[in-house]
Amino acid sequence: MDFPALVSREGFPPGVTVERLPDPHGEIFRVRNGEGTRGLDLLLTDEAVRMYGEGPTLALVLTRLREVAETGLPEVGVASGYERQVFVGD
């Protein structure tokens, strides 16, 4: 799947970026403002991808990240870093 194209189609607010990062338990999707002072991580577990499929899980992840970006990204903590949400399989 063309991840940059999926992000572009999702319609994130201007100045917001989305990154896809590896994690031992799956992948982290990080949404943040241009300065990097506000943002959120969403961990998509390998288990969730196996259970629901790559396409549906990516769609849910991007929709959730866009919603958070539209309503207001949390501040990045100096000691704690990015707030994290997790999408796991049932």
mmCIF file of C-alpha atoms in Angstrom, residues 17-23 27-32 36 38-44 61 64-65 68 73-76 80-87:
data_model
loop_
_atom_site.group_PDB
_atom_site.id
_atom_site.type_symbol
_atom_site.label_atom_id
_atom_site.label_comp_id
_atom_site.label_asym_id
_atom_site.label_seq_id
_atom_site.Cartn_x
_atom_site.Cartn_y
_atom_site.Cartn_z
ATOM 1 C CA THR A 17 2.578 14.997 9.560
ATOM 2 C CA VAL A 18 2.108 11.256 9.952
ATOM 3 C CA GLU A 19 5.019 8.841 10.283
ATOM 4 C CA ARG A 20 5.116 5.055 10.270
ATOM 5 C CA LEU A 21 7.738 3.627 12.665
ATOM 6 C CA PRO A 22 8.729 0.025 13.452
ATOM 7 C CA ASP A 23 8.010 -1.430 16.884
ATOM 8 C CA GLU A 27 4.032 -0.477 13.980
ATOM 9 C CA ILE A 28 3.729 2.953 15.533
ATOM 10 C CA PHE A 29 1.872 5.644 13.647
ATOM 11 C CA ARG A 30 2.859 9.094 14.889
ATOM 12 C CA VAL A 31 0.845 12.199 14.119
ATOM 13 C CA ARG A 32 2.370 15.534 15.087
ATOM 14 C CA GLY A 36 6.804 18.448 17.052
ATOM 15 C CA ARG A 38 2.176 18.230 20.013
ATOM 16 C CA GLY A 39 1.490 14.715 18.843
ATOM 17 C CA LEU A 40 0.232 11.215 19.473
ATOM 18 C CA ASP A 41 1.479 7.683 18.854
ATOM 19 C CA LEU A 42 -0.875 4.885 17.914
ATOM 20 C CA LEU A 43 0.579 1.371 18.191
ATOM 21 C CA LEU A 44 -1.000 -1.017 15.708
ATOM 22 C CA VAL A 61 -5.634 4.118 12.323
ATOM 23 C CA ARG A 64 -8.409 8.005 14.420
ATOM 24 C CA LEU A 65 -5.221 10.042 13.953
ATOM 25 C CA VAL A 68 -7.226 13.596 17.105
ATOM 26 C CA LEU A 73 -3.089 16.992 19.581
ATOM 27 C CA PRO A 74 -1.801 16.440 23.124
ATOM 28 C CA GLU A 75 1.415 18.144 24.198
ATOM 29 C CA VAL A 76 4.570 16.052 23.984
ATOM 30 C CA SER A 80 7.213 11.062 28.906
ATOM 31 C CA GLY A 81 7.325 11.744 25.144
ATOM 32 C CA TYR A 82 4.304 11.115 22.941
ATOM 33 C CA GLU A 83 1.022 9.961 24.447
ATOM 34 C CA ARG A 84 0.260 6.466 23.146
ATOM 35 C CA GLN A 85 -2.903 4.625 22.192
ATOM 36 C CA VAL A 86 -2.897 0.955 21.219
ATOM 37 C CA PHE A 87 -4.964 -0.935 18.635
#
